[in-house]
Short mmCIF file of C-alpha atoms in Angstrom, two decimals:
data_model
loop_
_atom_site.label_atom_id
_atom_site.label_comp_id
_atom_site.label_asym_id
_atom_site.label_seq_id
_atom_site.Cartn_x
_atom_site.Cartn_y
_atom_site.Cartn_z
CA UNK A 1189 66.27 165.69 -58.16
CA UNK A 1190 65.62 167.29 -54.76
CA UNK A 1191 65.97 163.95 -53.19
CA UNK A 1192 69.50 163.51 -54.92
CA UNK A 1193 70.73 167.31 -53.59
CA UNK A 1194 70.25 166.39 -50.33
CA UNK A 1195 72.74 164.24 -50.19
CA UNK A 1196 75.30 165.71 -52.56
CA UNK A 1197 78.28 167.32 -50.06
CA UNK A 1198 76.28 166.97 -46.61
CA UNK A 1199 78.12 163.68 -45.31
CA UNK A 1200 80.59 165.20 -42.93
CA UNK A 1201 77.69 167.54 -41.65
CA UNK A 1202 75.04 164.54 -41.18
CA UNK A 1203 77.85 162.66 -39.87
CA UNK A 1204 78.13 165.46 -37.33
CA UNK A 1205 74.50 164.99 -36.41
CA UNK A 1206 74.34 161.45 -36.01
CA UNK A 1207 77.07 161.77 -33.44
CA UNK A 1208 75.31 164.60 -31.65
CA UNK A 1209 72.43 161.56 -31.52
CA UNK A 1210 75.07 159.15 -29.78
CA UNK A 1211 75.48 161.42 -27.05
CA UNK A 1212 72.34 162.15 -26.65
CA UNK A 1213 71.52 158.49 -25.96
CA UNK A 1214 74.73 158.02 -24.05
CA UNK A 1215 72.30 160.89 -21.50
CA UNK A 1216 74.45 163.51 -22.72
CA UNK A 1217 72.56 166.09 -24.13
CA UNK A 1218 73.22 168.34 -27.49
CA UNK A 1219 72.64 171.80 -28.67
CA UNK A 1220 73.45 171.89 -32.34
CA UNK A 1221 72.97 175.53 -34.41
CA UNK A 1222 72.48 174.62 -38.62
CA UNK A 1223 73.47 177.72 -39.89
CA UNK A 1224 73.77 178.92 -43.35
CA UNK A 1225 72.73 181.18 -46.34
CA UNK A 1226 69.08 181.07 -47.31
CA UNK A 1227 68.71 178.49 -50.10
CA UNK A 1228 71.42 176.95 -49.06
CA UNK A 1229 69.48 173.15 -48.13
CA UNK A 1230 69.10 173.72 -43.92
CA UNK A 1231 65.69 172.16 -43.91
CA UNK A 1232 66.42 169.68 -46.63
CA UNK A 1233 69.75 168.77 -44.15
CA UNK A 1234 67.56 168.51 -40.87
CA UNK A 1235 64.52 166.32 -42.71
CA UNK A 1236 67.00 164.02 -44.23
CA UNK A 1237 68.81 163.59 -40.41
CA UNK A 1238 65.94 162.69 -38.86
CA UNK A 1239 63.88 160.43 -41.26
CA UNK A 1240 66.96 157.66 -41.18
CA UNK A 1241 66.49 157.77 -37.58
CA UNK A 1242 65.27 154.32 -35.21
CA UNK A 1243 64.27 153.92 -31.87
CA UNK A 1244 63.61 158.29 -31.25
CA UNK A 1245 61.24 160.79 -31.52
CA UNK A 1246 61.21 163.55 -33.60
CA UNK A 1247 59.11 167.11 -32.67
CA UNK A 1248 58.82 170.38 -34.40
CA UNK A 1249 58.63 173.91 -34.05
CA UNK A 1250 59.08 176.61 -37.29
CA UNK A 1251 59.34 180.31 -37.05
CA UNK A 1252 57.20 182.22 -39.45
CA UNK A 1253 58.68 185.55 -41.07
CA UNK A 1254 55.56 186.98 -39.50
CA UNK A 1255 55.49 191.59 -38.75
CA UNK A 1256 54.65 190.26 -35.33
CA UNK A 1257 55.82 186.91 -34.45
CA UNK A 1258 53.65 184.80 -32.01
CA UNK A 1259 54.47 184.65 -28.67
CA UNK A 1260 56.64 180.89 -27.64
CA UNK A 1261 55.15 180.02 -31.94
CA UNK A 1262 57.53 177.29 -32.05
CA UNK A 1263 58.20 176.20 -28.51
CA UNK A 1264 54.14 175.76 -28.05
CA UNK A 1265 54.35 173.22 -31.26
CA UNK A 1266 57.23 171.36 -29.88
CA UNK A 1267 54.83 171.78 -25.83
CA UNK A 1268 51.62 170.42 -27.78
CA UNK A 1269 53.54 167.49 -29.11
CA UNK A 1270 56.17 166.39 -26.49
CA UNK A 1271 52.38 166.14 -24.33
CA UNK A 1272 53.26 169.15 -22.17
CA UNK A 1273 50.06 171.20 -23.07
CA UNK A 1274 47.91 173.68 -21.37
CA UNK A 1275 47.48 175.66 -24.33
CA UNK A 1276 47.38 179.48 -23.22
CA UNK A 1277 46.81 178.30 -19.97
CA UNK A 1278 50.49 177.31 -19.67
CA UNK A 1279 52.32 180.28 -17.91
CA UNK A 1280 55.22 181.09 -19.71
CA UNK A 1281 57.03 181.16 -16.85
CA UNK A 1282 56.64 177.01 -16.28
CA UNK A 1283 57.01 176.11 -19.71
CA UNK A 1284 60.45 176.07 -20.03
CA UNK A 1285 61.15 173.74 -16.68
CA UNK A 1286 58.11 171.46 -17.37
CA UNK A 1287 60.29 170.69 -21.10
CA UNK A 1288 63.20 169.74 -19.50
CA UNK A 1289 61.20 167.48 -17.23
CA UNK A 1290 59.59 166.03 -19.96
CA UNK A 1291 62.76 165.48 -21.72
CA UNK A 1292 64.64 163.85 -18.71
CA UNK A 1293 61.64 161.76 -18.29
CA UNK A 1294 61.91 160.23 -21.80
CA UNK A 1295 63.99 156.90 -21.88
CA UNK A 1296 63.72 157.08 -25.84
CA UNK A 1297 66.46 159.74 -27.07
CA UNK A 1298 64.20 163.05 -28.42
CA UNK A 1299 65.05 165.37 -31.46
CA UNK A 1300 63.43 168.82 -30.84
CA UNK A 1301 63.84 170.34 -33.81
CA UNK A 1302 63.52 174.88 -34.41
CA UNK A 1303 63.06 175.55 -37.66
CA UNK A 1304 64.02 179.25 -38.95
CA UNK A 1305 64.96 180.66 -35.38
CA UNK A 1306 65.78 184.20 -36.86
CA UNK A 1307 62.33 184.84 -37.33
CA UNK A 1308 61.62 183.59 -33.31
CA UNK A 1309 60.33 186.33 -30.88
CA UNK A 1310 62.76 186.62 -27.33
CA UNK A 1311 59.66 184.79 -25.43
CA UNK A 1312 61.09 181.75 -27.91
CA UNK A 1313 64.82 182.71 -27.71
CA UNK A 1314 64.60 182.39 -23.90
CA UNK A 1315 63.73 179.32 -23.67
CA UNK A 1316 66.59 177.92 -25.84
CA UNK A 1317 68.68 179.45 -23.73
CA UNK A 1318 67.07 177.92 -20.41
CA UNK A 1319 67.11 174.53 -22.24
CA UNK A 1320 70.60 174.87 -23.50
CA UNK A 1321 71.83 175.77 -20.17
CA UNK A 1322 70.38 172.29 -19.02
CA UNK A 1323 71.27 169.44 -21.73
CA UNK A 1324 73.89 167.85 -19.00
CA UNK A 1325 72.00 164.49 -18.40
CA UNK A 1326 69.01 164.84 -21.39
CA UNK A 1327 68.63 162.59 -23.69
CA UNK A 1328 67.54 164.79 -26.34
CA UNK A 1329 69.09 166.98 -29.53
CA UNK A 1330 67.99 170.28 -29.35
CA UNK A 1331 68.52 171.32 -33.74
CA UNK A 1332 68.17 174.90 -34.21
CA UNK A 1333 68.07 175.94 -37.32
CA UNK A 1334 68.66 179.50 -39.00
CA UNK A 1335 69.53 181.96 -41.76
CA UNK A 1336 73.74 183.53 -40.38
CA UNK A 1337 73.33 186.06 -43.36
CA UNK A 1338 70.54 187.53 -41.87
CA UNK A 1339 71.75 188.47 -38.21
CA UNK A 1340 73.28 191.89 -37.16
CA UNK A 1341 75.20 192.16 -33.83
CA UNK A 1342 72.22 193.25 -32.45
CA UNK A 1343 69.78 190.45 -33.50
CA UNK A 1344 68.86 188.87 -30.40
CA UNK A 1345 69.80 185.27 -31.78
CA UNK A 1346 73.10 186.38 -32.25
CA UNK A 1347 73.50 187.67 -28.59
CA UNK A 1348 72.29 184.20 -27.88
CA UNK A 1349 74.51 182.09 -30.08
CA UNK A 1350 76.86 184.13 -27.81
CA UNK A 1351 76.13 183.49 -24.92
CA UNK A 1352 75.70 179.56 -24.83
CA UNK A 1353 79.04 179.68 -26.63
CA UNK A 1354 81.29 177.80 -24.11
CA UNK A 1355 78.16 175.83 -22.58
CA UNK A 1356 78.94 172.47 -22.57
CA UNK A 1357 77.46 169.57 -25.53
CA UNK A 1358 77.54 173.02 -27.87
CA UNK A 1359 77.98 172.30 -31.83
CA UNK A 1360 77.89 173.79 -34.77
CA UNK A 1361 76.94 172.43 -38.67
CA UNK A 1362 77.36 175.11 -41.46
CA UNK A 1363 76.17 174.74 -44.20
CA UNK A 1364 77.94 176.25 -47.63
CA UNK A 1365 77.09 176.33 -51.24
CA UNK A 1366 77.46 173.65 -53.63
CA UNK A 1367 80.88 173.01 -55.65
CA UNK A 1368 80.62 173.00 -59.88
CA UNK A 1369 80.88 169.34 -59.27
CA UNK A 1370 77.75 168.59 -57.72
CA UNK A 1371 76.00 171.17 -59.63
CA UNK A 1372 76.90 169.33 -62.44
CA UNK A 1373 75.43 165.78 -60.96
CA UNK A 1374 72.04 167.59 -60.70
CA UNK A 1375 71.69 168.54 -63.87
CA UNK A 1376 72.64 165.40 -65.14
CA UNK A 1377 69.96 164.42 -62.92
CA UNK A 1378 67.35 166.24 -63.63
CA UNK A 1379 68.72 165.03 -67.57
CA UNK A 1380 69.05 168.61 -68.84
CA UNK A 1381 71.83 169.91 -70.90
CA UNK A 1382 72.14 172.73 -69.61
CA UNK A 1383 75.47 174.84 -69.77
CA UNK A 1384 76.88 173.83 -66.32
CA UNK A 1385 79.14 176.90 -66.04
CA UNK A 1386 76.40 179.14 -66.86
CA UNK A 1387 74.17 177.37 -64.52
CA UNK A 1388 76.95 177.78 -61.68
CA UNK A 1389 76.97 181.66 -62.41
CA UNK A 1390 73.58 182.36 -62.06
CA UNK A 1391 72.85 180.41 -58.87
CA UNK A 1392 76.74 181.07 -57.27
CA UNK A 1393 76.09 177.31 -55.70
CA UNK A 1394 73.05 177.75 -53.16
CA UNK A 1395 71.22 174.33 -53.57
CA UNK A 1396 67.82 176.17 -53.84
CA UNK A 1397 68.11 178.35 -56.44
CA UNK A 1398 70.32 175.31 -58.34
CA UNK A 1399 66.74 172.64 -58.50
CA UNK A 1400 64.13 175.84 -59.25
CA UNK A 1401 66.24 176.68 -62.25
CA UNK A 1402 66.60 172.68 -63.17
CA UNK A 1403 63.26 172.97 -62.98
CA UNK A 1404 62.39 176.13 -64.53
CA UNK A 1405 64.73 174.62 -67.76
CA UNK A 1406 66.85 177.42 -67.02
CA UNK A 1407 70.56 177.69 -66.27
CA UNK A 1408 72.13 179.31 -70.18
CA UNK A 1409 73.26 182.27 -70.41
CA UNK A 1410 71.14 184.95 -70.07
CA UNK A 1411 68.89 182.53 -68.99
CA UNK A 1412 65.34 183.81 -67.07
CA UNK A 1413 65.20 183.22 -63.39
CA UNK A 1414 62.20 181.59 -62.72
CA UNK A 1415 59.26 183.48 -60.56
CA UNK A 1416 59.94 181.26 -57.30
CA UNK A 1417 64.06 182.79 -57.47
CA UNK A 1418 62.87 186.03 -58.33
CA UNK A 1419 60.25 186.37 -55.28
CA UNK A 1420 62.34 184.49 -53.10
CA UNK A 1421 65.01 187.67 -53.77
CA UNK A 1422 62.63 190.12 -53.20
CA UNK A 1423 61.21 188.73 -50.31
CA UNK A 1424 64.33 188.63 -48.71
CA UNK A 1425 65.53 192.28 -49.51
CA UNK A 1426 62.52 193.57 -48.57
CA UNK A 1427 63.72 192.85 -45.10
CA UNK A 1428 66.79 195.17 -45.13
CA UNK A 1429 66.99 198.57 -43.41
CA UNK A 1430 66.29 201.00 -45.98
CA UNK A 1431 70.46 201.70 -45.95
CA UNK A 1432 71.14 197.76 -46.59
CA UNK A 1433 68.28 198.32 -49.70
CA UNK A 1434 70.51 201.09 -51.11
CA UNK A 1435 73.05 199.46 -51.09
CA UNK A 1436 72.04 196.39 -52.55
CA UNK A 1437 70.19 198.35 -55.68
CA UNK A 1438 73.89 200.35 -55.85
CA UNK A 1439 75.52 196.86 -56.37
CA UNK A 1440 72.68 195.45 -58.31
CA UNK A 1441 73.98 198.26 -61.31
CA UNK A 1442 77.46 196.49 -61.61
CA UNK A 1443 76.88 193.75 -64.74
CA UNK A 1444 79.27 191.14 -62.44
CA UNK A 1445 81.38 191.49 -59.10
CA UNK A 1446 80.97 194.92 -57.39
CA UNK A 1447 84.14 196.02 -54.80
CA UNK A 1448 83.29 197.55 -51.61
CA UNK A 1449 84.90 200.89 -53.10
CA UNK A 1450 82.20 201.17 -55.80
CA UNK A 1451 79.50 200.19 -54.36
CA UNK A 1452 80.40 202.60 -51.98
CA UNK A 1453 80.74 205.41 -54.15
CA UNK A 1454 77.59 204.80 -55.79
CA UNK A 1455 75.47 204.85 -52.75
CA UNK A 1456 77.70 208.77 -51.42
CA UNK A 1457 76.32 209.30 -55.43
CA UNK A 1458 72.79 208.38 -54.65
#
């Protein structure tokens, strides 16, 4: 069922990634921002794209939700896979240039994936900035995934995206929620007789939530959310600022949709 989910309503995004790879084969490197809310299917989209590649190499580095991010964590993973390795002896100053030179020397295109860049340290973002400005002449596609709903105006990744907005070879792939029809298709593929209207209302069309609720046999009015969904939501809430958590708790009091003025009033009263 999860494999079915991966291709639903994602044809245009897969096509955009394919066009970027075609450009890279011609020596016109691309940086692709793949963005959307948590659970929307960013990783699944990129995995599906990479699984279908022929004549290209894929290397991946991942940001982790650590209180203290690993210095250059995703970049060091990528450097090791590319053979640009020196472990801790490889200086931060030399690493960006070495990565660019390694990518420039390759005759076949390389897809470099940086997952969950919203959790990356600033040193990693500096490397992305450096490489992103030097894509001309590279047979490479740099694919960077991030949760755009978790970036405030001051987030370093938001600054990076803005800094590279006018650079050549930049593309965006935005993922939205699944439609009611797509949720119905998933329910049918799962062999579920769930109330699709209730399932859509319960999940908002978020791909992760839909599949987890279906796997747990839920989706009916008043149905209990599976632990995986509950834990994912609680983890996101735990990373909010204190003021944001107060607002979230106030909004949770409303039985359905809460208008901004109502939430403001509840927060003020609290």
